[in-house]
Amino acid sequence: MSVYVDYASTTPFDKEIMEKVMAGADVFGNPSSIHRIGKDAKAKLQDHRTRIAESINAKPKEIIITSGATEANNLAIKGTAGRHEKPHMITTDIEHASVRTTYQNLSEQYDVTFLKASEDGLIDVEDLKDSLQSNTVLVSIMLVNNETGSIQPVYEIAKVLKDHQALFHIDAVQAFGHMEVDVEALRADMLTLSGHKIYGPKGIGMLYLREGTKLSAQITGGSHELSRRAGTENTMWVEALALAMEKADSDRARRSLKEMQLKERFLNELTAKEIPFEVNGDVNRQASHIVNLHFPWSEAEFLLTALDMTGIYVSAGSACNAGTVQPSHVIQAMYDDEERALKSIRFSFSHLMEEEDVLEIVSQLKAIYERLYGN
Ligand SMILES: *Cc1c(COP(=O)(O)O)cnc(C)c1O
């Protein structure tokens, strides 16, 4: 028996969606061509864009299709920074690498503030208030942290920013499909999503950009995407993204309930089997599908390898550190404790899993624990 429990890294591409997209592949035109074949493709693309927009309560022209969330985050940040002479920009020290690294690179040129998350995994809104300057042009804060599942106080943050010029960008990649993502309710100026985290394909994503908000394009060329992102649209994958978003949105209550039940069963079983662990962050303020555990009795690298050999597929944290087990920068930022960061593992669940899957994970963890410590 094998169990994949790493859905925050990526999700399998929904077969139903894949088949539907393949079935429409004969509409092959370039949406920018002005003949019939092009117009057919353009009409389809427009229809998909409308459905993407509706899933987050936005307008079709507010959607910029990108190659994924990494590109969308780069576009949001660099596209805002590039429009100002001496901007100040704020983010947090627990962001995904695509935000963190981009901010770090810009910090050589611009004034940048990284807000600190505390042990609960959350940033303090008072810190944000204190950090705002008259030249702050961007605040980029994720909704759900990809390593701990922590839900940032984005509604309060939006309230603070209401009377400030700074744009509010939200990386909502790990939130969509698990909790409500409504750009109006969130008062987001920009918002990022990715296809492959919601049972769509890899290599497609989007940036929501509020009507009237200006951004300098980072990929230049033709006037695609209203001149905000050049390049012929990947029409089939845009359809897949639209279908994945619609499905994730309409099935959200059922999916998140199932994830929550699996997570709870998992934690209860770990306790029952007397495997020592601590939850990283505040378990009551985390998304339904993610939990990050500190196992003081073993390095994550050893555990991951041992679990891999028994068919349990899980990560120490973000998959973005390309195949290496690095101490998680998120756990490190929260606890300022490198040992804890090296001994923590993220489990991320899916509605596709069953209770027997979580029991199998615990049973294998128990076997490893007993091998190490006898009984
Ligand atoms: C996966 C992820 C990304 C990157 O998405 P890609 O589409 O793989 O580029 C960005 N932010 C968060 C929070 C993620 O989990």
Coordinates of C-alpha atoms and ligand atoms in Angstrom, one line a residue:
M1 CA 0.0 0.0 0.0
S2 CA 1.4 3.4 -0.9
V3 CA 0.1 6.8 0.3
Y4 CA 0.8 10.2 -1.3
V5 CA 0.3 12.8 1.3
D6 CA 2.0 15.8 -0.3
Y7 CA -0.9 17.5 -2.1
A8 CA 0.4 21.0 -1.2
S9 CA 3.4 20.2 -3.5
T10 CA 1.1 19.2 -6.3
T11 CA -2.1 17.5 -7.1
P12 CA -2.9 14.9 -9.8
F13 CA -4.6 16.3 -12.9
D14 CA -8.3 15.5 -12.7
K15 CA -9.0 12.9 -15.4
E16 CA -12.5 14.1 -16.2
I17 CA -11.1 17.6 -16.8
M18 CA -8.2 16.2 -18.9
E19 CA -10.6 14.3 -21.1
K20 CA -12.9 17.3 -21.6
V21 CA -10.0 19.5 -22.6
M22 CA -8.6 16.9 -25.0
A23 CA -12.0 16.5 -26.6
G24 CA -12.0 20.2 -27.4
A25 CA -8.5 20.2 -28.9
D26 CA -9.7 20.6 -32.5
V27 CA -10.5 24.2 -31.7
F28 CA -6.8 24.9 -32.4
G29 CA -6.8 28.5 -33.6
N30 CA -4.6 31.4 -32.4
P31 CA -7.0 33.6 -30.5
S32 CA -5.2 36.7 -31.9
S33 CA -5.9 35.7 -35.6
I34 CA -8.7 37.6 -37.1
H35 CA -10.1 34.8 -39.3
R36 CA -12.9 32.3 -38.4
I37 CA -10.5 29.7 -36.9
G38 CA -8.9 32.4 -34.7
K39 CA -12.2 33.8 -33.7
D40 CA -13.5 30.4 -32.6
A41 CA -10.5 30.0 -30.3
K42 CA -10.9 33.6 -29.0
A43 CA -14.6 33.0 -28.2
K44 CA -13.7 29.8 -26.3
L45 CA -10.8 31.6 -24.5
Q46 CA -13.2 34.4 -23.5
D47 CA -15.7 31.9 -22.1
H48 CA -13.0 30.2 -20.0
R49 CA -11.7 33.6 -18.7
T50 CA -15.3 34.5 -17.7
R51 CA -15.6 31.3 -15.7
I52 CA -12.2 31.8 -14.1
A53 CA -13.2 35.3 -13.1
E54 CA -16.6 34.2 -11.7
S55 CA -14.9 31.6 -9.5
I56 CA -13.2 34.5 -7.5
N57 CA -15.9 37.1 -8.0
A58 CA -13.9 39.1 -10.5
K59 CA -14.4 40.5 -14.0
P60 CA -13.0 38.7 -17.1
K61 CA -10.7 41.6 -17.9
E62 CA -9.2 41.5 -14.4
I63 CA -7.7 38.0 -15.1
I64 CA -4.1 37.7 -16.5
I65 CA -3.2 34.2 -17.6
T66 CA 0.3 33.2 -16.7
S67 CA 2.5 30.1 -16.7
G68 CA 1.8 29.5 -13.1
A69 CA 1.8 31.1 -9.7
T70 CA 5.6 31.8 -9.7
E71 CA 5.2 34.0 -12.8
A72 CA 2.0 35.6 -11.4
N73 CA 3.9 36.5 -8.2
N74 CA 6.8 37.9 -10.1
L75 CA 4.5 39.9 -12.3
A76 CA 2.6 41.3 -9.3
I77 CA 5.8 42.3 -7.4
K78 CA 8.2 43.4 -10.2
G79 CA 5.3 44.9 -12.2
T80 CA 4.5 47.2 -9.2
A81 CA 8.0 48.0 -8.2
G82 CA 9.0 48.9 -11.7
R83 CA 6.4 51.7 -11.8
H84 CA 8.0 53.6 -9.0
E85 CA 11.2 55.5 -8.4
K86 CA 12.1 54.7 -4.8
P87 CA 9.4 52.4 -3.6
H88 CA 9.1 50.7 -0.2
M89 CA 7.5 47.3 -0.3
I90 CA 6.3 44.9 2.5
T91 CA 6.0 41.2 2.7
T92 CA 6.5 38.5 5.4
D93 CA 9.4 36.1 6.3
I94 CA 7.2 33.0 5.6
E95 CA 6.3 33.6 2.0
H96 CA 6.7 31.0 -0.8
A97 CA 10.1 31.2 -2.5
S98 CA 8.5 32.9 -5.6
V99 CA 7.6 35.9 -3.4
R100 CA 10.5 35.8 -0.9
T101 CA 13.3 35.5 -3.5
T102 CA 11.8 38.2 -5.7
Y103 CA 11.6 40.6 -2.7
Q104 CA 15.2 39.6 -1.7
N105 CA 16.5 40.4 -5.2
L106 CA 14.7 43.7 -5.2
S107 CA 16.0 44.6 -1.8
E108 CA 19.4 45.5 -3.4
Q109 CA 17.6 48.3 -5.2
Y110 CA 14.5 49.2 -3.1
D111 CA 13.5 49.5 0.5
V112 CA 12.0 46.2 1.6
T113 CA 10.4 45.1 4.9
F114 CA 9.9 41.5 5.9
L115 CA 7.2 41.2 8.6
K116 CA 8.0 38.4 11.1
A117 CA 5.6 35.6 11.9
S118 CA 5.4 34.4 15.5
E119 CA 5.1 30.9 16.8
D120 CA 1.5 30.7 15.9
G121 CA 2.5 31.1 12.3
L122 CA 0.8 34.5 11.9
I123 CA 2.0 38.0 11.3
D124 CA 0.9 40.8 13.6
V125 CA -1.3 43.4 12.0
E126 CA 0.2 46.0 14.4
D127 CA 3.6 45.3 12.9
L128 CA 2.2 46.0 9.5
K129 CA 0.7 49.3 10.6
D130 CA 4.0 50.3 12.1
S131 CA 5.9 49.4 8.9
L132 CA 3.7 51.3 6.5
Q133 CA 5.4 54.4 5.0
S134 CA 4.2 57.2 2.8
N135 CA 6.1 55.6 -0.1
T136 CA 4.9 52.0 0.5
V137 CA 3.6 50.8 -2.8
L138 CA 3.0 47.1 -2.2
V139 CA 2.1 44.7 0.5
S140 CA 2.3 41.0 -0.5
I141 CA 1.0 38.5 2.0
M142 CA -0.1 35.0 1.4
L143 CA -3.6 33.8 2.5
V144 CA -2.6 30.2 3.4
N145 CA 1.0 29.3 4.1
N146 CA 2.1 26.3 2.0
E147 CA 4.2 24.8 4.8
T148 CA 2.1 25.2 7.9
G149 CA -1.4 25.9 6.5
S150 CA -1.6 29.0 8.7
I151 CA -4.3 31.4 7.6
Q152 CA -3.0 35.0 7.7
P153 CA -5.4 37.8 8.9
V154 CA -5.9 39.1 5.4
Y155 CA -9.3 40.7 6.1
E156 CA -7.7 42.8 8.9
I157 CA -4.8 43.6 6.7
A158 CA -7.1 44.8 3.9
K159 CA -8.8 47.1 6.5
V160 CA -5.5 48.6 7.4
L161 CA -4.6 49.2 3.8
K162 CA -8.0 50.6 2.9
D163 CA -6.8 54.2 3.3
H164 CA -3.3 53.7 2.0
Q165 CA -2.0 53.9 -1.5
A166 CA -0.2 50.5 -1.2
L167 CA -1.5 47.8 -3.4
F168 CA -2.5 44.5 -1.6
H169 CA -1.3 41.4 -3.3
I170 CA -2.4 38.0 -2.0
D171 CA -0.9 34.6 -2.9
A172 CA -4.0 32.5 -2.5
V173 CA -2.6 29.4 -4.1
Q174 CA -3.1 27.2 -1.1
A175 CA -6.4 28.7 -0.1
F176 CA -8.5 28.2 -3.2
G177 CA -10.7 25.1 -3.1
H178 CA -10.2 24.9 0.7
M179 CA -11.8 28.2 1.9
E180 CA -13.5 31.2 0.3
V181 CA -11.5 33.2 -2.1
D182 CA -13.5 36.3 -3.1
V183 CA -11.4 39.2 -4.4
E184 CA -14.1 41.7 -3.3
A185 CA -14.5 40.3 0.2
L186 CA -10.7 40.2 0.5
R187 CA -10.3 43.7 -1.0
A188 CA -7.3 42.4 -3.0
D189 CA -5.7 44.5 -5.7
M190 CA -3.9 41.4 -7.0
L191 CA -4.3 37.7 -6.3
T192 CA -2.4 34.7 -7.4
L193 CA -3.6 31.2 -8.2
S194 CA -2.0 28.0 -9.7
G195 CA -3.6 25.2 -11.7
H196 CA -1.6 22.3 -10.4
K197 CA -2.5 22.9 -6.7
I198 CA -6.2 22.4 -7.5
Y199 CA -6.2 19.2 -9.6
G200 CA -5.5 21.1 -12.9
P201 CA -2.3 20.9 -15.0
K202 CA 1.1 22.2 -14.2
G203 CA 2.4 25.3 -16.1
I204 CA -0.8 27.4 -15.9
G205 CA -1.9 30.0 -13.4
M206 CA -3.3 33.5 -13.1
L207 CA -3.0 36.9 -11.6
Y208 CA -6.1 38.8 -10.7
L209 CA -5.5 42.6 -11.2
R210 CA -8.2 45.0 -10.0
E211 CA -9.7 47.1 -12.8
G212 CA -7.8 50.4 -13.0
T213 CA -4.7 49.1 -11.4
K214 CA -1.5 49.6 -13.4
L215 CA 1.3 47.1 -13.8
S216 CA 4.4 47.0 -15.9
A217 CA 4.5 43.9 -18.0
Q218 CA 7.4 41.5 -17.3
I219 CA 7.1 39.5 -20.5
T220 CA 6.8 41.9 -23.4
G221 CA 5.9 41.3 -27.0
G222 CA 2.4 41.3 -28.5
S223 CA -0.7 42.8 -26.9
H224 CA -2.0 39.6 -25.4
E225 CA -3.7 39.7 -22.0
L226 CA -4.4 43.4 -22.5
S227 CA -0.7 44.0 -22.9
R228 CA 0.1 42.8 -19.4
R229 CA 1.6 39.5 -20.4
A230 CA 2.7 38.8 -24.0
G231 CA 2.6 35.4 -25.7
T232 CA 0.0 33.2 -27.3
E233 CA -2.4 31.9 -24.7
N234 CA -2.2 28.2 -23.8
T235 CA -5.9 27.9 -24.7
M236 CA -6.3 24.2 -23.7
W237 CA -4.7 24.8 -20.3
V238 CA -6.8 27.9 -19.7
E239 CA -9.8 25.7 -20.2
A240 CA -8.4 23.2 -17.8
L241 CA -7.7 25.9 -15.2
A242 CA -11.3 27.2 -15.6
L243 CA -12.7 23.7 -15.2
A244 CA -10.5 23.0 -12.2
M245 CA -11.5 26.3 -10.5
E246 CA -15.2 25.7 -11.1
K247 CA -15.0 22.2 -9.7
A248 CA -12.8 23.1 -6.7
D249 CA -15.2 26.0 -5.9
S250 CA -18.4 24.1 -6.2
D251 CA -17.1 21.1 -4.3
R252 CA -15.3 23.2 -1.7
A253 CA -17.4 22.4 1.4
R254 CA -17.3 18.7 0.8
R255 CA -13.6 18.6 0.1
S256 CA -12.5 20.7 3.0
L257 CA -14.7 18.8 5.4
K258 CA -13.1 15.5 4.3
E259 CA -9.6 17.0 4.6
M260 CA -10.4 18.2 8.1
Q261 CA -11.7 14.8 9.1
L262 CA -8.6 13.1 7.7
K263 CA -6.3 15.5 9.5
E264 CA -8.1 15.1 12.8
R265 CA -8.1 11.3 12.5
F266 CA -4.3 11.5 11.7
L267 CA -3.5 13.6 14.8
N268 CA -5.7 11.5 17.1
E269 CA -4.1 8.3 15.8
L270 CA -0.6 9.7 16.4
T271 CA -1.6 10.5 20.0
A272 CA -3.2 7.1 20.5
K273 CA -0.1 5.3 19.2
E274 CA 2.1 7.4 21.5
I275 CA 4.3 8.8 18.8
P276 CA 5.8 12.1 20.2
F277 CA 4.9 15.2 18.1
E278 CA 4.0 18.8 18.2
V279 CA 2.0 20.8 15.7
N280 CA 3.9 23.7 14.3
G281 CA 1.8 26.9 14.5
D282 CA -1.8 27.2 15.9
V283 CA -3.7 24.2 14.7
N284 CA -7.0 26.1 15.1
R285 CA -6.0 28.8 12.6
Q286 CA -4.9 26.5 9.7
A287 CA -6.3 25.4 6.4
S288 CA -8.1 22.1 6.2
H289 CA -5.6 20.3 4.1
I290 CA -2.2 21.1 5.7
V291 CA -0.6 20.2 9.0
N292 CA 3.1 20.6 9.9
L293 CA 4.5 18.4 12.7
H294 CA 7.7 18.6 14.7
F295 CA 9.0 15.1 15.6
P296 CA 11.7 15.9 18.2
W297 CA 12.9 12.3 18.0
S298 CA 14.1 12.3 14.4
E299 CA 15.6 14.4 11.6
A300 CA 13.1 15.0 8.8
E301 CA 15.6 13.8 6.2
F302 CA 15.9 10.4 7.9
L303 CA 12.1 10.1 8.4
L304 CA 11.3 11.1 4.8
T305 CA 13.7 8.5 3.4
A306 CA 12.4 5.8 5.8
L307 CA 8.8 6.7 4.9
D308 CA 9.6 6.7 1.2
M309 CA 10.9 3.2 1.4
T310 CA 7.5 2.1 2.9
G311 CA 5.5 3.9 0.2
I312 CA 4.6 7.0 2.1
Y313 CA 5.3 10.1 0.0
V314 CA 5.6 13.3 2.1
S315 CA 7.8 16.5 2.2
A316 CA 9.7 18.4 4.8
G317 CA 8.2 21.6 3.5
S318 CA 8.2 23.4 0.2
A319 CA 9.1 21.3 -2.8
C320 CA 10.8 24.4 -4.2
N321 CA 14.2 23.8 -2.8
A322 CA 14.6 21.3 -5.6
G323 CA 15.2 17.9 -4.1
T324 CA 17.2 18.9 -1.1
V325 CA 16.1 18.7 2.5
Q326 CA 16.9 22.2 3.8
P327 CA 15.7 23.4 7.2
S328 CA 12.3 25.0 6.5
H329 CA 12.7 28.8 6.4
V330 CA 9.1 29.0 7.6
I331 CA 9.6 26.9 10.8
Q332 CA 12.9 28.7 11.3
A333 CA 11.2 32.1 11.0
M334 CA 8.4 31.1 13.4
Y335 CA 10.5 29.5 16.2
D336 CA 14.0 30.8 15.5
D337 CA 15.1 27.2 16.1
E338 CA 17.1 25.4 13.4
E339 CA 16.9 22.0 15.1
R340 CA 13.1 22.2 15.1
A341 CA 13.2 23.3 11.4
L342 CA 15.2 20.2 10.6
K343 CA 12.9 17.9 12.5
S344 CA 9.6 19.0 11.0
I345 CA 7.5 17.4 8.3
R346 CA 4.5 18.8 6.3
F347 CA 1.6 16.5 5.7
S348 CA -0.9 17.7 3.1
F349 CA -4.2 15.9 2.6
S350 CA -6.7 15.5 -0.1
H351 CA -10.4 14.7 -0.4
L352 CA -9.2 11.8 -2.6
M353 CA -7.6 10.1 0.5
E354 CA -9.4 7.7 2.8
E355 CA -9.2 7.0 6.5
E356 CA -7.1 3.8 5.8
D357 CA -4.5 6.0 4.2
V358 CA -3.9 8.1 7.3
L359 CA -3.9 4.9 9.5
E360 CA -1.2 3.5 7.2
I361 CA 0.9 6.6 7.6
V362 CA 0.7 6.4 11.4
S363 CA 1.4 2.7 11.4
Q364 CA 4.6 3.2 9.3
L365 CA 5.6 6.1 11.5
K366 CA 5.1 3.9 14.6
A367 CA 7.2 1.1 13.1
I368 CA 10.1 3.6 12.4
Y369 CA 9.8 5.0 15.9
E370 CA 9.9 1.6 17.5
R371 CA 12.9 0.6 15.3
L372 CA 14.7 3.6 16.7
Y373 CA 13.7 3.5 20.3
G374 CA 12.6 -0.1 20.9
N375 CA 9.5 -0.7 23.0
Ligands
LIG1 C1 3.0 26.0 -5.3 C2 3.0 27.4 -4.9 C3 3.4 28.5 -5.7 C4 4.1 28.3 -7.0 O1 3.1 27.8 -7.9 P1 3.6 27.3 -9.4 O2 2.4 27.3 -10.2 O3 4.2 25.9 -9.2 O4 4.6 28.3 -9.9 C5 3.3 29.8 -5.2 N1 2.8 30.0 -3.9 C6 2.4 29.0 -3.1 C7 1.8 29.4 -1.8 C8 2.4 27.7 -3.6 O5 2.0 26.7 -2.8

